[in-house]
Amino acid sequence: MYPPKSVSVSISASGEIVEGDSVTLSCSSDSNPPALIFSWFKEDQTSAVGSGQSFIISSFNSSHSGRYYCEAQNQYGSQRSASVSVSVKGAWNILYIIGLYATIAAAAGFGILFLIR
């Protein structure tokens, strides 16, 4: 019998996370008996942001960006995982780049038409 060890976080999203995506963080650990209590933390917040072995953010946006970690607990103790960085590639970043090119093109005397969905 021993407390949780080798606690780790995995992310469901592979590659770039786009605003509006669903993101699932999963916590795993090695313990005996198995950990039954899982808590989720975001590094800039003082209290837990979620509980359970999986933490789901259904509509990810820039306010969700940050570093997350989980804590696994059984009756013999608890251990935290290393934190993982999760960030969003938002529409504003894309618009900023388009806006920069538009400014350059307008300064050069080009007409520009923007179609935004």
PDB file of C-alpha atoms in Angstrom:
ATOM      1  CA  MET A   1       0.000   0.000   0.000  1.00  0.00           C
ATOM      2  CA  TYR A   2       1.387   3.394  -1.031  1.00  0.00           C
ATOM      3  CA  PRO A   3       0.334   6.937  -1.943  1.00  0.00           C
ATOM      4  CA  PRO A   4       0.071   8.184  -5.532  1.00  0.00           C
ATOM      5  CA  LYS A   5       3.299   8.517  -7.493  1.00  0.00           C
ATOM      6  CA  SER A   6       4.176   9.181 -11.136  1.00  0.00           C
ATOM      7  CA  VAL A   7       1.177  11.507 -11.462  1.00  0.00           C
ATOM      8  CA  SER A   8       0.897  12.873 -15.005  1.00  0.00           C
ATOM      9  CA  VAL A   9      -1.442  14.883 -17.221  1.00  0.00           C
ATOM     10  CA  SER A  10      -2.312  14.135 -20.842  1.00  0.00           C
ATOM     11  CA  ILE A  11      -4.174  16.419 -23.248  1.00  0.00           C
ATOM     12  CA  SER A  12      -6.790  15.177 -25.714  1.00  0.00           C
ATOM     13  CA  ALA A  13      -6.044  17.860 -28.290  1.00  0.00           C
ATOM     14  CA  SER A  14      -3.131  17.155 -30.584  1.00  0.00           C
ATOM     15  CA  GLY A  15      -1.438  20.131 -32.151  1.00  0.00           C
ATOM     16  CA  GLU A  16      -3.001  23.565 -32.234  1.00  0.00           C
ATOM     17  CA  ILE A  17      -6.062  24.342 -30.120  1.00  0.00           C
ATOM     18  CA  VAL A  18      -8.462  26.674 -31.899  1.00  0.00           C
ATOM     19  CA  GLU A  19     -10.914  28.874 -30.028  1.00  0.00           C
ATOM     20  CA  GLY A  20     -14.154  26.952 -29.454  1.00  0.00           C
ATOM     21  CA  ASP A  21     -12.494  23.515 -29.383  1.00  0.00           C
ATOM     22  CA  SER A  22     -13.301  21.009 -26.659  1.00  0.00           C
ATOM     23  CA  VAL A  23     -10.202  20.132 -24.623  1.00  0.00           C
ATOM     24  CA  THR A  24      -9.934  17.201 -22.211  1.00  0.00           C
ATOM     25  CA  LEU A  25      -7.150  16.917 -19.642  1.00  0.00           C
ATOM     26  CA  SER A  26      -6.697  13.466 -18.086  1.00  0.00           C
ATOM     27  CA  CYS A  27      -4.853  12.633 -14.884  1.00  0.00           C
ATOM     28  CA  SER A  28      -3.176   9.288 -14.243  1.00  0.00           C
ATOM     29  CA  SER A  29      -1.193   7.941 -11.320  1.00  0.00           C
ATOM     30  CA  ASP A  30       0.339   4.818  -9.872  1.00  0.00           C
ATOM     31  CA  SER A  31      -0.995   4.091  -6.389  1.00  0.00           C
ATOM     32  CA  ASN A  32      -2.234   1.268  -4.214  1.00  0.00           C
ATOM     33  CA  PRO A  33      -5.100   1.432  -3.591  1.00  0.00           C
ATOM     34  CA  PRO A  34      -5.947   3.432  -6.729  1.00  0.00           C
ATOM     35  CA  ALA A  35      -6.412   7.163  -6.308  1.00  0.00           C
ATOM     36  CA  LEU A  36     -10.093   8.037  -6.106  1.00  0.00           C
ATOM     37  CA  ILE A  37      -9.834  11.786  -5.595  1.00  0.00           C
ATOM     38  CA  PHE A  38      -8.484  13.973  -8.403  1.00  0.00           C
ATOM     39  CA  SER A  39      -8.359  17.762  -8.261  1.00  0.00           C
ATOM     40  CA  TRP A  40      -7.447  20.174 -11.074  1.00  0.00           C
ATOM     41  CA  PHE A  41      -5.606  23.460 -10.651  1.00  0.00           C
ATOM     42  CA  LYS A  42      -4.673  26.361 -12.883  1.00  0.00           C
ATOM     43  CA  GLU A  43      -1.397  27.940 -11.764  1.00  0.00           C
ATOM     44  CA  ASP A  44      -2.749  31.502 -11.508  1.00  0.00           C
ATOM     45  CA  GLN A  45      -5.715  30.521  -9.308  1.00  0.00           C
ATOM     46  CA  THR A  46      -5.747  29.706  -5.608  1.00  0.00           C
ATOM     47  CA  SER A  47      -8.513  27.102  -5.566  1.00  0.00           C
ATOM     48  CA  ALA A  48      -9.243  24.015  -7.636  1.00  0.00           C
ATOM     49  CA  VAL A  49     -10.859  24.590 -11.040  1.00  0.00           C
ATOM     50  CA  GLY A  50     -12.223  21.062 -11.371  1.00  0.00           C
ATOM     51  CA  SER A  51     -12.389  17.546  -9.978  1.00  0.00           C
ATOM     52  CA  GLY A  52     -12.411  14.015 -11.348  1.00  0.00           C
ATOM     53  CA  GLN A  53      -9.904  12.026 -13.358  1.00  0.00           C
ATOM     54  CA  SER A  54     -10.773  14.058 -16.473  1.00  0.00           C
ATOM     55  CA  PHE A  55     -11.229  17.822 -16.727  1.00  0.00           C
ATOM     56  CA  ILE A  56     -13.196  18.981 -19.774  1.00  0.00           C
ATOM     57  CA  ILE A  57     -13.258  22.518 -21.139  1.00  0.00           C
ATOM     58  CA  SER A  58     -16.090  22.364 -23.679  1.00  0.00           C
ATOM     59  CA  SER A  59     -15.543  25.680 -25.471  1.00  0.00           C
ATOM     60  CA  PHE A  60     -11.901  26.675 -25.052  1.00  0.00           C
ATOM     61  CA  ASN A  61     -11.044  30.386 -25.298  1.00  0.00           C
ATOM     62  CA  SER A  62      -8.117  32.629 -24.405  1.00  0.00           C
ATOM     63  CA  SER A  63      -9.245  32.965 -20.765  1.00  0.00           C
ATOM     64  CA  HIS A  64      -8.644  29.210 -20.384  1.00  0.00           C
ATOM     65  CA  SER A  65      -5.022  29.482 -21.567  1.00  0.00           C
ATOM     66  CA  GLY A  66      -2.476  28.736 -18.861  1.00  0.00           C
ATOM     67  CA  ARG A  67      -0.658  26.007 -16.998  1.00  0.00           C
ATOM     68  CA  TYR A  68      -2.717  23.199 -15.463  1.00  0.00           C
ATOM     69  CA  TYR A  69      -1.830  20.373 -13.092  1.00  0.00           C
ATOM     70  CA  CYS A  70      -3.725  17.665 -11.248  1.00  0.00           C
ATOM     71  CA  GLU A  71      -3.436  16.225  -7.770  1.00  0.00           C
ATOM     72  CA  ALA A  72      -4.196  12.547  -7.141  1.00  0.00           C
ATOM     73  CA  GLN A  73      -5.112  11.355  -3.653  1.00  0.00           C
ATOM     74  CA  ASN A  74      -5.785   8.106  -1.821  1.00  0.00           C
ATOM     75  CA  GLN A  75      -5.935   7.365   1.914  1.00  0.00           C
ATOM     76  CA  TYR A  76      -2.119   7.165   2.102  1.00  0.00           C
ATOM     77  CA  GLY A  77      -1.366  10.590   0.667  1.00  0.00           C
ATOM     78  CA  SER A  78      -1.394  12.748  -2.433  1.00  0.00           C
ATOM     79  CA  GLN A  79       0.916  13.947  -5.180  1.00  0.00           C
ATOM     80  CA  ARG A  80       0.754  16.671  -7.829  1.00  0.00           C
ATOM     81  CA  SER A  81       1.651  16.266 -11.465  1.00  0.00           C
ATOM     82  CA  ALA A  82       3.994  18.532 -13.355  1.00  0.00           C
ATOM     83  CA  SER A  83       2.081  21.372 -14.981  1.00  0.00           C
ATOM     84  CA  VAL A  84       1.240  21.403 -18.676  1.00  0.00           C
ATOM     85  CA  SER A  85       0.793  24.521 -20.777  1.00  0.00           C
ATOM     86  CA  VAL A  86      -2.444  24.846 -22.730  1.00  0.00           C
ATOM     87  CA  SER A  87      -3.033  27.805 -25.032  1.00  0.00           C
ATOM     88  CA  VAL A  88      -5.446  28.776 -27.749  1.00  0.00           C
ATOM     89  CA  LYS A  89      -4.812  30.010 -31.266  1.00  0.00           C
ATOM     90  CA  GLY A  90      -7.548  32.638 -31.240  1.00  0.00           C
ATOM     91  CA  ALA A  91      -9.335  34.529 -33.974  1.00  0.00           C
ATOM     92  CA  TRP A  92      -7.918  37.830 -32.673  1.00  0.00           C
ATOM     93  CA  ASN A  93      -4.381  36.662 -33.426  1.00  0.00           C
ATOM     94  CA  ILE A  94      -5.399  35.959 -37.009  1.00  0.00           C
ATOM     95  CA  LEU A  95      -7.239  39.278 -37.314  1.00  0.00           C
ATOM     96  CA  TYR A  96      -4.204  41.116 -35.937  1.00  0.00           C
ATOM     97  CA  ILE A  97      -2.004  39.640 -38.651  1.00  0.00           C
ATOM     98  CA  ILE A  98      -4.599  40.455 -41.329  1.00  0.00           C
ATOM     99  CA  GLY A  99      -4.881  43.981 -39.920  1.00  0.00           C
ATOM    100  CA  LEU A 100      -1.124  44.459 -40.067  1.00  0.00           C
ATOM    101  CA  TYR A 101      -1.031  43.438 -43.725  1.00  0.00           C
ATOM    102  CA  ALA A 102      -4.052  45.640 -44.424  1.00  0.00           C
ATOM    103  CA  THR A 103      -2.294  48.641 -42.907  1.00  0.00           C
ATOM    104  CA  ILE A 104       0.794  48.026 -45.017  1.00  0.00           C
ATOM    105  CA  ALA A 105      -1.285  47.505 -48.180  1.00  0.00           C
ATOM    106  CA  ALA A 106      -3.411  50.611 -47.523  1.00  0.00           C
ATOM    107  CA  ALA A 107      -0.273  52.681 -47.040  1.00  0.00           C
ATOM    108  CA  ALA A 108       0.916  51.428 -50.409  1.00  0.00           C
ATOM    109  CA  GLY A 109      -2.358  52.553 -52.034  1.00  0.00           C
ATOM    110  CA  PHE A 110      -4.095  49.189 -52.481  1.00  0.00           C
ATOM    111  CA  GLY A 111      -7.838  48.768 -52.064  1.00  0.00           C
ATOM    112  CA  ILE A 112      -8.783  46.105 -49.528  1.00  0.00           C
ATOM    113  CA  LEU A 113     -12.005  44.191 -48.976  1.00  0.00           C
ATOM    114  CA  PHE A 114     -12.515  42.243 -45.746  1.00  0.00           C
ATOM    115  CA  LEU A 115     -15.003  39.432 -45.480  1.00  0.00           C
ATOM    116  CA  ILE A 116     -15.451  38.323 -41.886  1.00  0.00           C
ATOM    117  CA  ARG A 117     -17.698  35.393 -41.026  1.00  0.00           C
TER     118      ARG A 117
END
